[in-house]
Short mmCIF file of C-alpha atoms in Angstrom, two decimals:
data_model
loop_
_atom_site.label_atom_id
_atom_site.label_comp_id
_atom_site.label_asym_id
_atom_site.label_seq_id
_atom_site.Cartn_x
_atom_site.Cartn_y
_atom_site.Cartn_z
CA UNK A 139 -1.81 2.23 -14.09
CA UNK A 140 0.81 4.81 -15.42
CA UNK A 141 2.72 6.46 -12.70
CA UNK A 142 2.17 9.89 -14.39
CA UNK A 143 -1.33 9.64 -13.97
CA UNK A 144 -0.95 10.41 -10.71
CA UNK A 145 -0.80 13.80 -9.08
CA UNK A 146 2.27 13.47 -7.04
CA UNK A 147 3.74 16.35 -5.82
CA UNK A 148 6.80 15.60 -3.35
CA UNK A 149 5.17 12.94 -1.52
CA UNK A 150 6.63 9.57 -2.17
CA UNK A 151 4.53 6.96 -4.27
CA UNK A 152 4.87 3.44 -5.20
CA UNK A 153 5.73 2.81 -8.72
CA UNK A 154 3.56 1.38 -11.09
CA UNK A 155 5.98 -2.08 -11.21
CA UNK A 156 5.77 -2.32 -7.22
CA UNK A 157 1.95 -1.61 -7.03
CA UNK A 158 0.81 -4.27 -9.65
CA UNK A 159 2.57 -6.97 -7.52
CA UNK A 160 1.53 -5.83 -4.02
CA UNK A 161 -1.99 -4.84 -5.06
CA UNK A 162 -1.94 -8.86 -6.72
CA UNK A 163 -0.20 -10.05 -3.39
CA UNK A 164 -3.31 -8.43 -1.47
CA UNK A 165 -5.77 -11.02 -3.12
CA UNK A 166 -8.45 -8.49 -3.10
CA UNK A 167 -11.68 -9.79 -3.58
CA UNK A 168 -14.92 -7.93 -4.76
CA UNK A 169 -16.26 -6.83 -1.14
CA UNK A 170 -12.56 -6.68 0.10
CA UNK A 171 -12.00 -3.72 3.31
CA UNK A 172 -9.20 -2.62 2.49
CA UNK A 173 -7.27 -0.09 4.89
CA UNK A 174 -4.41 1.59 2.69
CA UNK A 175 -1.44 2.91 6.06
CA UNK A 176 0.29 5.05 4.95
CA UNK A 177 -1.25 5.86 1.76
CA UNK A 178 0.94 8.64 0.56
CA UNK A 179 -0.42 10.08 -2.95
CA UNK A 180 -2.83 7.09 -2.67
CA UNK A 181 -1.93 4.94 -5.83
CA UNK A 182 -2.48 1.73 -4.20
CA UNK A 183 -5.84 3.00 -3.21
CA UNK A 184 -7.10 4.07 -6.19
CA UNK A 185 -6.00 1.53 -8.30
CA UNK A 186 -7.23 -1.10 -5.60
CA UNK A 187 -10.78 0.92 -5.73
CA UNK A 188 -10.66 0.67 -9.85
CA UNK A 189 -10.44 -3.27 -9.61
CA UNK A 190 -12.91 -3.43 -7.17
CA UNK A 191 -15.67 -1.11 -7.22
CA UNK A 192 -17.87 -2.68 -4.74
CA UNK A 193 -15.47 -2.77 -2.34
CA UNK A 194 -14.12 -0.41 0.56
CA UNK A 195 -11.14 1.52 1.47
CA UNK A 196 -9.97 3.45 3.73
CA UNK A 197 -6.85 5.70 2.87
CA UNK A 198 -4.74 6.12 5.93
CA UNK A 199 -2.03 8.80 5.89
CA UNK A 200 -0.81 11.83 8.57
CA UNK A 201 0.94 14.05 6.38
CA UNK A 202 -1.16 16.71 5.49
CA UNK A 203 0.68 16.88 2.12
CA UNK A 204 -0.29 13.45 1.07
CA UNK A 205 -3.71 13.80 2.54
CA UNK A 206 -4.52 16.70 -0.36
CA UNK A 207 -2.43 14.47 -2.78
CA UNK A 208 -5.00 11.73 -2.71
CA UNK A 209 -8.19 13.74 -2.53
CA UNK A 210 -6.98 14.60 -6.08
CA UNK A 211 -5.89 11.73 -6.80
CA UNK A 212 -9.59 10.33 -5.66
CA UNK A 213 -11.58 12.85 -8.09
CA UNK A 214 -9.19 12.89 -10.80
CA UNK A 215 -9.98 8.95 -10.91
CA UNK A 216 -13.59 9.01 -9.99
CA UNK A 217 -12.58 6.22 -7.10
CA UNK A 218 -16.34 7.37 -4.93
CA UNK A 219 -15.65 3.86 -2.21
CA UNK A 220 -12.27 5.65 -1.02
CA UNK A 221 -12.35 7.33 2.41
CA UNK A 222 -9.37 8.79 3.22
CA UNK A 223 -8.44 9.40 6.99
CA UNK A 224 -6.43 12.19 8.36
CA UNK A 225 -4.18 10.57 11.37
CA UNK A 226 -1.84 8.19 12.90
CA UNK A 227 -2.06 4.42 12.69
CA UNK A 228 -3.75 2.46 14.84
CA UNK A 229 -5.37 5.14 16.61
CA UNK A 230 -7.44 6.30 13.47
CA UNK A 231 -8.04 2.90 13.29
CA UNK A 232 -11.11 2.78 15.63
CA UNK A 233 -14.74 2.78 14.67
CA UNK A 234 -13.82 1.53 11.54
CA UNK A 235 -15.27 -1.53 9.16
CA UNK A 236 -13.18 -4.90 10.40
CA UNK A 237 -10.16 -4.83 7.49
CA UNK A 238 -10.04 -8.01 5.30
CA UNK A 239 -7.19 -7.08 3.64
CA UNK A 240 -4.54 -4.39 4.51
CA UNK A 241 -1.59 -2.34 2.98
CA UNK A 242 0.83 -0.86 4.91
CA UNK A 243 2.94 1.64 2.67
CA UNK A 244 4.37 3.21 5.69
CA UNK A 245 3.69 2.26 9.94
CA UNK A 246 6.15 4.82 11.07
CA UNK A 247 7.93 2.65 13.01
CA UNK A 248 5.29 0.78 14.57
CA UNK A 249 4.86 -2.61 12.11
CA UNK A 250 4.76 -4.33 15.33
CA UNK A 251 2.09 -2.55 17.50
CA UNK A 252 -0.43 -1.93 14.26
CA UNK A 253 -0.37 -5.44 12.90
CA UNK A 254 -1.45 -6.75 16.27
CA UNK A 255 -4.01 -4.64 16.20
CA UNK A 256 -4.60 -5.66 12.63
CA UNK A 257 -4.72 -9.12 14.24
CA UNK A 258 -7.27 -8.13 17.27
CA UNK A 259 -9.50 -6.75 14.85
CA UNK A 260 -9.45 -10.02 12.29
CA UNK A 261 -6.86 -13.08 12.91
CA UNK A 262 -7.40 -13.36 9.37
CA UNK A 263 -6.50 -10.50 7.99
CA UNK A 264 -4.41 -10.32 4.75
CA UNK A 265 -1.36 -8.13 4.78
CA UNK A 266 0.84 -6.93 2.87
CA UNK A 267 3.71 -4.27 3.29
CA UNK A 268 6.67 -2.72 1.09
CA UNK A 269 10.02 -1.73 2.38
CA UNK A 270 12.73 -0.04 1.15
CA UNK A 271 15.41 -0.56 3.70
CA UNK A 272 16.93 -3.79 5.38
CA UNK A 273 16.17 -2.25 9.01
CA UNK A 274 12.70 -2.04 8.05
CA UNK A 275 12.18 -5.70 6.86
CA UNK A 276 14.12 -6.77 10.04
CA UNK A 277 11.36 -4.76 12.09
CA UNK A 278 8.69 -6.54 9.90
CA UNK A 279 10.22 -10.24 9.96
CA UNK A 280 10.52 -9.72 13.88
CA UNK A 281 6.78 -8.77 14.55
CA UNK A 282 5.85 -11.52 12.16
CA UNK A 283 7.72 -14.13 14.26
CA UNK A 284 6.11 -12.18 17.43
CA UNK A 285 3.09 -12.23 16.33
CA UNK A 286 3.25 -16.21 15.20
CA UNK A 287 2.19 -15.08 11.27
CA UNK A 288 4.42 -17.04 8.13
CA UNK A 289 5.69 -13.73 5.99
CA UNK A 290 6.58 -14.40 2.13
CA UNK A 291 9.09 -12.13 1.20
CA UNK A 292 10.12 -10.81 -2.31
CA UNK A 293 12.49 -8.63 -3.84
CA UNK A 294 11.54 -6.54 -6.34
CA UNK A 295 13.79 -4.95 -8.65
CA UNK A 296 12.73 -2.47 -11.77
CA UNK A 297 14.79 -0.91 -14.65
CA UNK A 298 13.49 1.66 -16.58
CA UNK A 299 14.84 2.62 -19.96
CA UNK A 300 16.70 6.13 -20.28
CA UNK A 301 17.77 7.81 -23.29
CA UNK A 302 21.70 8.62 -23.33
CA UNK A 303 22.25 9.80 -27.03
CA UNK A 304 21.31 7.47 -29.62
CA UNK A 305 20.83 4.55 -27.04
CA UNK A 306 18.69 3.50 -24.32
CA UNK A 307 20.47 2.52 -20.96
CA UNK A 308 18.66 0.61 -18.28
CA UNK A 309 18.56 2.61 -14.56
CA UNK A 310 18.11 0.65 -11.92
CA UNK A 311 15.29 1.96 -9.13
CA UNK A 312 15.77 0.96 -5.49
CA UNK A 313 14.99 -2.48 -5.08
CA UNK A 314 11.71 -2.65 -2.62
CA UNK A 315 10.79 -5.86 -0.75
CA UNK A 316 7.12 -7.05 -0.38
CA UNK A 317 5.70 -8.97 2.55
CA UNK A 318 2.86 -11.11 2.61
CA UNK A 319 1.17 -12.71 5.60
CA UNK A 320 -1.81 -14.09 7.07
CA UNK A 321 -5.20 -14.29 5.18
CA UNK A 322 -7.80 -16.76 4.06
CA UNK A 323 -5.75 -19.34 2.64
CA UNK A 324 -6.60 -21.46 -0.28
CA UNK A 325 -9.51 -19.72 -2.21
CA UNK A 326 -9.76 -21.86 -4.87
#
């Protein structure tokens, strides 16, 4: 999906690029749980509810900004099986649906504490998480070990074309690394 579809506001978002691999990375399956942490304008969300209808998720964010940002993004796209939850990770958490798959867009500096609890609520849970900096994917490669998971880790790098006069240069966006771990395995 287009970036501008979105209704952003100031609230950060990941880019179209970024989402189509991480929301592929998920593995999503057609009565996937999906909890979306720190769901900002909640484009993983809705383009996660899109591909699978029957399925649920649960939008996770505490800024009030980004809360508004994807109950508009959520009618704008018609995306009825998100729920969107006002709070902090993993105390919101509770009472919910058991996740089968999870995306952590932000864990405000607790990867370690909210994918055990990840863990205690399914040991085979599928998650997957983006990071921007190198401190952050130290924090995340050091709970995986901690928590005995196998991460995959890529580096993703997009260029978008810009007009400069006549031409078209290519600008480089912050490189963002995905993590995968756990799940089902082999499905096929």
């Amino acid at each position: 999906m287009r970036d501008e579809w979105f209704i952003r506001g100031k609230v950060p978002m990941t880019k179209s690029e970024v989402r189509a691999v991480s929301v592929s990375k998920l593995e999503l399956t057609q009565d996937s749980v999906l909890y979306d942490i720190g769901a900002g304008t909640g484009s993983v969300s809705i383009e996660a509810a899109l591909q699978i209808p029957r399925g649920q998720i649960f939008a996770v964010e505490q800024n009030r900004e980004a809360v508004d940002l994807i109950r508009q993004n959520k009618e704008k796209f018609h995306a009825d099986n998100v729920r969107i939850l006002w709070g902090k990770a993993p105390e919101i958490l509770e009472g919910l649906p058991v996740p089968s798959h999870v995306f952590l867009g932000g864990t405000g500096g607790k990867p370690e504490e909210i994918i055990a609890e990840l863990l205690r609520r399914n040991p085979g849970v599928r998650l997957v998480a983006n990071v921007i900096a190198l401190e952050s994917l130290a924090r995340f490669l050091e709970a995986a070990k901690n928590l005995g998971l196998e991460p995959e880790v890529v580096s993703v790098q997009v260029a978008r074309a810009e007009q400069a006069g006549e031409y078209h240069l290519m600008k480089g966006q912050n490189p963002v690394y995905i993590i995968s771990m756990g799940g089902a395995g082999d499905r096929i």
